[in-house]
mmCIF file of C-alpha atoms and ligand atoms in Angstrom:
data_model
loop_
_atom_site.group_PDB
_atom_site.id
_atom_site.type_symbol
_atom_site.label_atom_id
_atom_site.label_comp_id
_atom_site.label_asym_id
_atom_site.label_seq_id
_atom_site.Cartn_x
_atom_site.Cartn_y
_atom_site.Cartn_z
ATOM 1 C CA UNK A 113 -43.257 -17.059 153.065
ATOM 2 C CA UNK A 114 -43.865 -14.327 150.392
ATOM 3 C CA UNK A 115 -43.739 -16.201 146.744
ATOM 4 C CA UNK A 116 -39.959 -15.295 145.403
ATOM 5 C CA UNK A 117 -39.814 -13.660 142.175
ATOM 6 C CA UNK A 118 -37.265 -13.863 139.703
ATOM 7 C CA UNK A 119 -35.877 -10.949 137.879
ATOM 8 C CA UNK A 120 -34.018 -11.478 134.684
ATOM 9 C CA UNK A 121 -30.879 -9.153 133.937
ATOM 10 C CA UNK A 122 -30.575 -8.997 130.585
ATOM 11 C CA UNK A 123 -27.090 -7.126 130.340
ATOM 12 C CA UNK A 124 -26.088 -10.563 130.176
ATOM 13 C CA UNK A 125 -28.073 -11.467 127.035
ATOM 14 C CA UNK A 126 -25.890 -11.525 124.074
ATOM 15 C CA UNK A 127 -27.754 -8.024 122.837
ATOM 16 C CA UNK A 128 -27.550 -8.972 119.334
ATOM 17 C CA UNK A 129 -30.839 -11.740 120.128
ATOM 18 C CA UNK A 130 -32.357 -9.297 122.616
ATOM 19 C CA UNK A 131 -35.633 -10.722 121.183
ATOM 20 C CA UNK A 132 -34.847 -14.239 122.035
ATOM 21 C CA UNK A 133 -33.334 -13.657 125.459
ATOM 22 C CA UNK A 134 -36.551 -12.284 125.969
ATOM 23 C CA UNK A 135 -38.621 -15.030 124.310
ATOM 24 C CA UNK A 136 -36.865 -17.209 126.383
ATOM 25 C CA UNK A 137 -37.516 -15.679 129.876
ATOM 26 C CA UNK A 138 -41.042 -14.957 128.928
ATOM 27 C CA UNK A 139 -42.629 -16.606 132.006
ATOM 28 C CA UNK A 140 -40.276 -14.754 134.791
ATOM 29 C CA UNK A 141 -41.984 -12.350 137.009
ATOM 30 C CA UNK A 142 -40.228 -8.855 135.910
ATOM 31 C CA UNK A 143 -36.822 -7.304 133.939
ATOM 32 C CA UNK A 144 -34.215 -6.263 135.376
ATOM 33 C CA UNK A 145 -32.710 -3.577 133.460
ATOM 34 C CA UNK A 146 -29.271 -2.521 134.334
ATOM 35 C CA UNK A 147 -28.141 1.687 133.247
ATOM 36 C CA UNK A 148 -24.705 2.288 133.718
ATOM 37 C CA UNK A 149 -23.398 5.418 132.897
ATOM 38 C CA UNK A 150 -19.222 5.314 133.597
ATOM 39 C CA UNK A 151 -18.915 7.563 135.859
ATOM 40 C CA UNK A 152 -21.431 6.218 139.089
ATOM 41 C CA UNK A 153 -20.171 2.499 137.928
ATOM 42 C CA UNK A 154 -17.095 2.374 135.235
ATOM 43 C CA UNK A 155 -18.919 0.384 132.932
ATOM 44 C CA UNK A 156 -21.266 1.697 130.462
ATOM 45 C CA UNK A 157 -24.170 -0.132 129.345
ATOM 46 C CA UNK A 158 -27.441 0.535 127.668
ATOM 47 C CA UNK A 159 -29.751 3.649 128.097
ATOM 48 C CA UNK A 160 -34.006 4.476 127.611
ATOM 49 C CA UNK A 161 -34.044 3.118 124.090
ATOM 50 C CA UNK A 162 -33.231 -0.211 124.693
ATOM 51 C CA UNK A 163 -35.452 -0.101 127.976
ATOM 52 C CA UNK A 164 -38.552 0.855 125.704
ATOM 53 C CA UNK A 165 -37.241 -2.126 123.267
ATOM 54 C CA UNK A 166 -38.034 -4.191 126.392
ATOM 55 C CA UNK A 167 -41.229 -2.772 126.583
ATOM 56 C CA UNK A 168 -42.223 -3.819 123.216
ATOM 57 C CA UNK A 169 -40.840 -7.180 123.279
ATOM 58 C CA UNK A 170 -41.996 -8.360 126.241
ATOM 59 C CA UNK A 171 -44.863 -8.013 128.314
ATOM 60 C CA UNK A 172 -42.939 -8.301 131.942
ATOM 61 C CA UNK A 173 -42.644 -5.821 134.964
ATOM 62 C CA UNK A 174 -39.935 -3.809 134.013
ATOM 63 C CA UNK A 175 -37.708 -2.879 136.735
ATOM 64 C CA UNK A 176 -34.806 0.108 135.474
ATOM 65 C CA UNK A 177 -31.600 -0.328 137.902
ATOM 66 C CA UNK A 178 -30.293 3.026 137.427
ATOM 67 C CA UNK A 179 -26.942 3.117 138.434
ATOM 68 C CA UNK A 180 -26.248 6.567 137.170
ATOM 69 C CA UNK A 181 -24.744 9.557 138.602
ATOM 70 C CA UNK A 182 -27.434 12.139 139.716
ATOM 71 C CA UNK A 183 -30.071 9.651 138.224
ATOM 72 C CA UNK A 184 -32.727 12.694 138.835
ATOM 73 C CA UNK A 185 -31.221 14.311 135.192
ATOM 74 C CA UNK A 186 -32.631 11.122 133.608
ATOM 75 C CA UNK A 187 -35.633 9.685 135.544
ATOM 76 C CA UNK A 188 -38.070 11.096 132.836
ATOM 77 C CA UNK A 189 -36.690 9.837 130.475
ATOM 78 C CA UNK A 190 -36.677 6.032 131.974
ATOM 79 C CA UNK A 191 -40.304 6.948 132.672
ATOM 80 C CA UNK A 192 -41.407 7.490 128.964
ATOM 81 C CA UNK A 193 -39.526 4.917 127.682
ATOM 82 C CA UNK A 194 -41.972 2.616 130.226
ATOM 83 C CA UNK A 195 -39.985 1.820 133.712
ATOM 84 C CA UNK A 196 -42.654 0.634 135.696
ATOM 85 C CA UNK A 197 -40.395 0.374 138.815
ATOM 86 C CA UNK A 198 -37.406 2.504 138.745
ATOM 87 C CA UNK A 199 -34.730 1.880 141.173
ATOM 88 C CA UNK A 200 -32.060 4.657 142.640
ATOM 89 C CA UNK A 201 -28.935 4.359 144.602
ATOM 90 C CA UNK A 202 -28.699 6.510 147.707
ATOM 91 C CA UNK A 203 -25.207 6.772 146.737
ATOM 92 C CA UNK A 204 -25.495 8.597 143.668
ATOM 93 C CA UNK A 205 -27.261 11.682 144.315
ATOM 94 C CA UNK A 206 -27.225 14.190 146.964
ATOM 95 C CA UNK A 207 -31.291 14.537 146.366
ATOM 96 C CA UNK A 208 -32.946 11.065 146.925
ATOM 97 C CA UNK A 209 -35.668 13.017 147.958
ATOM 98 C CA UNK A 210 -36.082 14.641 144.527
ATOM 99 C CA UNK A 211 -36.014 11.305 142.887
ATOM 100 C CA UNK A 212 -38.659 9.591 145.021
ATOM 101 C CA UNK A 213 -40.871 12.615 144.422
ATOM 102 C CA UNK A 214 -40.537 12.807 140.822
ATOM 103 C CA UNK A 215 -41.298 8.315 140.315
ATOM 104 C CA UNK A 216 -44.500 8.972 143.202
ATOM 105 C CA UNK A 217 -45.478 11.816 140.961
ATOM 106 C CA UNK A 218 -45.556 9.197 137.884
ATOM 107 C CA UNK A 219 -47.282 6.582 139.349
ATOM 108 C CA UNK A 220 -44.274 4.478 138.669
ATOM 109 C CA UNK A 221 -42.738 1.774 141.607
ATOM 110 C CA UNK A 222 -39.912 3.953 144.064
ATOM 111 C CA UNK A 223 -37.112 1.292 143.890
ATOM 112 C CA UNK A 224 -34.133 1.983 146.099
ATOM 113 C CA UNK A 225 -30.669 0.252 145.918
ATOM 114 C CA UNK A 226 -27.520 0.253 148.240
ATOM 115 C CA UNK A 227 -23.780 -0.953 147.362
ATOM 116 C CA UNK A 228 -22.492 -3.621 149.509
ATOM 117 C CA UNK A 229 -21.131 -0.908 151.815
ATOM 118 C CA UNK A 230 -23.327 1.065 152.456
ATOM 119 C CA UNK A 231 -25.516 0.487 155.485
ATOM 120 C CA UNK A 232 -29.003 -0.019 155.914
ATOM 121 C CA UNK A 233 -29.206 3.029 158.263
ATOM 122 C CA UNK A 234 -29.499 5.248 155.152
ATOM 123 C CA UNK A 235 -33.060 4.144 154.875
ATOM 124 C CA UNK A 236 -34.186 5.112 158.010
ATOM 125 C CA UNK A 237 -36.328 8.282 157.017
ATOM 126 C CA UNK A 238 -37.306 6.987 153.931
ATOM 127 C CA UNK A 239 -38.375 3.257 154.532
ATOM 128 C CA UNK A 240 -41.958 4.436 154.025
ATOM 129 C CA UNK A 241 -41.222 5.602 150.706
ATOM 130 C CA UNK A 242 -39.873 2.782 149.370
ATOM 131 C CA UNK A 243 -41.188 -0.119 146.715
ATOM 132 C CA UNK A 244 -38.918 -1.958 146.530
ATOM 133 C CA UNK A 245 -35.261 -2.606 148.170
ATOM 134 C CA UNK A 246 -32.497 -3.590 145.898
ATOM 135 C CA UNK A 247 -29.168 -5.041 147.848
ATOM 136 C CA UNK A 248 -26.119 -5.339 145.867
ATOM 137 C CA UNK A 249 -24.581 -8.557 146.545
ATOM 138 C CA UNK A 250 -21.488 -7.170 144.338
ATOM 139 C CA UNK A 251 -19.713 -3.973 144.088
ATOM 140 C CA UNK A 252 -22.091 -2.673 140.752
ATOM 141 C CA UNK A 253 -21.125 -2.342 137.303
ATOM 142 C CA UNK A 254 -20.128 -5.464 136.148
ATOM 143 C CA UNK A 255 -22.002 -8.749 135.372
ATOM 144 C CA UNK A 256 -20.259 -12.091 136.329
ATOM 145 C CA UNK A 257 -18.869 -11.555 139.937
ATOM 146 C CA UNK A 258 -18.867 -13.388 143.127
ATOM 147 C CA UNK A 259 -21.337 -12.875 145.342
ATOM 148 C CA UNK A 260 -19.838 -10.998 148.610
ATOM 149 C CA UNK A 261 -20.653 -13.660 151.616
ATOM 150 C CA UNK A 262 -20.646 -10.996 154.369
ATOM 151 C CA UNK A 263 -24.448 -9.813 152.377
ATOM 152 C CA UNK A 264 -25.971 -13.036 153.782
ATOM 153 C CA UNK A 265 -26.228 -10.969 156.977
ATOM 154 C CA UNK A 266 -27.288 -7.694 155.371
ATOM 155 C CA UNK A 267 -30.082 -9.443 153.675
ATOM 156 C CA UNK A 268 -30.568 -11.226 156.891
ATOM 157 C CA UNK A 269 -31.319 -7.712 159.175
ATOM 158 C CA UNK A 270 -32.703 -6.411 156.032
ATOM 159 C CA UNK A 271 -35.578 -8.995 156.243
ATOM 160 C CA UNK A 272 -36.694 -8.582 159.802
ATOM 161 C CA UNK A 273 -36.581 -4.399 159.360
ATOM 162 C CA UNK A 274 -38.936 -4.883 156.582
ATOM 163 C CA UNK A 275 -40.754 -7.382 158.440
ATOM 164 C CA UNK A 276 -41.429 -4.988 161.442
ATOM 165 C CA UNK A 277 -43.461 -2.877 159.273
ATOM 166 C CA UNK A 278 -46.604 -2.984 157.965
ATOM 167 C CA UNK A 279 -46.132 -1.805 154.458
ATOM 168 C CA UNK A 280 -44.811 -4.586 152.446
ATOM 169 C CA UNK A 281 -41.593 -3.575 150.238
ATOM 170 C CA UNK A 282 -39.993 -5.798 148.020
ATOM 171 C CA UNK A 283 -36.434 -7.322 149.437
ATOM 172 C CA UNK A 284 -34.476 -7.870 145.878
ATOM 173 C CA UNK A 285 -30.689 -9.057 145.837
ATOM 174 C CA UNK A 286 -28.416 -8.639 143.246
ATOM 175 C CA UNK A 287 -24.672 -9.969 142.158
ATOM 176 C CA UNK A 288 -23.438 -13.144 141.987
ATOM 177 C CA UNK A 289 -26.202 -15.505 142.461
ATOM 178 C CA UNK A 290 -26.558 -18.581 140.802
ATOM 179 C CA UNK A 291 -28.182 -22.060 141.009
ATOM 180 C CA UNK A 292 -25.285 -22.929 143.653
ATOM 181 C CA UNK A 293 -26.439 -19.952 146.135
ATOM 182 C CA UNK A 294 -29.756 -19.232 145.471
ATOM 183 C CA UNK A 295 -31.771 -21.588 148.428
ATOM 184 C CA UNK A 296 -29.093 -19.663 151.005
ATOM 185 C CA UNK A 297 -30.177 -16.175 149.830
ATOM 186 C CA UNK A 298 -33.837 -17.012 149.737
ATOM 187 C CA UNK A 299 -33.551 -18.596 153.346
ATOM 188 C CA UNK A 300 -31.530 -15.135 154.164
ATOM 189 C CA UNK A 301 -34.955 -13.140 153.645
ATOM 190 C CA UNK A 302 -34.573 -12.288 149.566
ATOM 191 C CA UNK A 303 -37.887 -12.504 147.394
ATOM 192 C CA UNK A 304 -36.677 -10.938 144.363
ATOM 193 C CA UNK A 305 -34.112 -12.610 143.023
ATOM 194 C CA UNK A 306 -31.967 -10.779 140.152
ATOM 195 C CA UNK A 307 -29.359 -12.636 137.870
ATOM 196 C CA UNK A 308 -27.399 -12.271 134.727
ATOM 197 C CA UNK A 309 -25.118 -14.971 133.999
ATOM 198 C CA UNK A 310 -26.504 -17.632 135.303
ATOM 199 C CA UNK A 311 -29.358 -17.162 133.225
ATOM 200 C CA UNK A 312 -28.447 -15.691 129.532
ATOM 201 C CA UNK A 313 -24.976 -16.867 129.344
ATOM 202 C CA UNK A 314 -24.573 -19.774 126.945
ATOM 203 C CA UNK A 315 -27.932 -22.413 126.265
ATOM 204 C CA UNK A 316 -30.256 -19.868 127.185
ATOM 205 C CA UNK A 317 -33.140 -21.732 127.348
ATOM 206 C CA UNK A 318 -31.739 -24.280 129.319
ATOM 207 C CA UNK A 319 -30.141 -22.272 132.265
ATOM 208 C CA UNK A 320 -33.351 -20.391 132.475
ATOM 209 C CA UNK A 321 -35.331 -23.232 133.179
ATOM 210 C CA UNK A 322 -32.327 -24.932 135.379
ATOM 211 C CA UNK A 323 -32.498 -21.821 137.251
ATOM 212 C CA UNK A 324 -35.819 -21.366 137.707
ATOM 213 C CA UNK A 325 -36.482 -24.890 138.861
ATOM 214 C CA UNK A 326 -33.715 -24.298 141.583
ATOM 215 C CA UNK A 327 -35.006 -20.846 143.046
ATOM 216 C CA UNK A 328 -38.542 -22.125 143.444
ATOM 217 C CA UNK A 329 -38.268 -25.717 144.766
HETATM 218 C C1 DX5 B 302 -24.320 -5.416 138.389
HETATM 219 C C2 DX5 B 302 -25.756 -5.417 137.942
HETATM 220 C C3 DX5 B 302 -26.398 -6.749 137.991
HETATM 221 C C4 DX5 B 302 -25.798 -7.764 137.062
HETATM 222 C C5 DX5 B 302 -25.959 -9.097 137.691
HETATM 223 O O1 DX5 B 302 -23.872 -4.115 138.543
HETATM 224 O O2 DX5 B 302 -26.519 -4.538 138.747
HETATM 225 O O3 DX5 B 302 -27.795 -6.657 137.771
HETATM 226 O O4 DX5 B 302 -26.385 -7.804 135.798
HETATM 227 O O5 DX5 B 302 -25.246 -10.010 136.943
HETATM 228 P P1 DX5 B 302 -24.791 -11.388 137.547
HETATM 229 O O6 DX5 B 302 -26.035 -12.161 137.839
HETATM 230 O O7 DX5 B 302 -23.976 -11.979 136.458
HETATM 231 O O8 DX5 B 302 -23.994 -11.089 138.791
HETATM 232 ZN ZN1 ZN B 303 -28.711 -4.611 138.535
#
């Protein structure tokens, strides 16, 4: 088995000790940095500044979960301010295409993410295209929910499709996982695993290490 990653969300962190919910995470494997722009998602949250904020605090992977209405207005912009994987859903723009283009253009990592109802059909002409696969374990734009049970299986087929190919693309969930869930979703097929809450709310420190120490043992 691939090593599992874990991927930080920081809209969690309380953002007025960005720096520390950083400090604290130092040794994860990559950022997870979550745009939301009220219209794709109805929450809002942060936009390039705060990703190139990341940048300086931190020397991680970062990983920009756009969830954005026609993200290809804004993709440049999450490029300068130093995305190194940038991550699009299928369901927000009519022109995937455009948007895979533009990151393969910039050298930077073609991440591609699908709501918990959409099906993994939608990938079928672009699976060679893709970096990395983000599955939404929750319906997106809010930290803090339940992980939906019925994306056990999702992840599950997910898995063996990448499997069955020879390029090797990154299978990250995200929603709802915590120390509780975390062994079921890594036995599901997920290498990249992406949480909020259970990591930055309350005692920092200690939930990240709790956290970690329960996703890799
Ligand atoms: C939800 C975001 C997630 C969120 C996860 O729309 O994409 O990345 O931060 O938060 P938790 O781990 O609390 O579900
Ligand atoms: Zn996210």
């Amino acid at each position: 088995m691939d090593q599992v990653k874990i991927a930080p969300s920081i809209l969690a962190a309380d953002p007025l000790f960005l720096g520390q919910a950083l400090e604290n995470v130092k040794d994860a494997d990559m950022l997870h940095l979550d745009i939301m722009d009220g219209h794709f998602v109805p929450n809002i949250s942060m936009g390039p500044a705060v990703v190139e904020a990341c940048k300086r605090g931190s020397n991680l992977i970062c990983e920009t979960h756009l969830m954005i209405e026609k993200p290809e207005r804004y993709i440049s912009d999450f490029i300068s301010a130093g995305s190194d994987i940038i991550t699009l859903h299928v369901e927000s723009t009519p022109h995937i295409y455009k948007g895979i283009q533009e990151l393969k253009e910039n050298g930077v990592g073609v991440g591609i993410s699908l709501n918990p109802g959409t099906p993994l059909g939608v990938l079928d002409s672009i699976w060679n295209e893709i970096d990395l696969l983000l599955l939404m374990a929750v319906n997106p734009g809010f930290g803090g929910q339940a992980f939906i049970p019925a994306m056990l299986e999702k992840i599950r087929e997910a898995r063996s499709l990448i499997d069955s190919r020879e390029k090797n693309i990154e299978l990250a969930v995200d929603g709802g996982i915590n120390r509780e869930n975390v062994r079921e979703i890594i036995e599901a097929g997920a290498r990249i695993i992406v949480a909020g809450s259970a990591i930055f709310s309350e005692n920092n420190g200690e939930n990240w290490e709790a956290f970690r120490k329960k996703t890799l043992e």
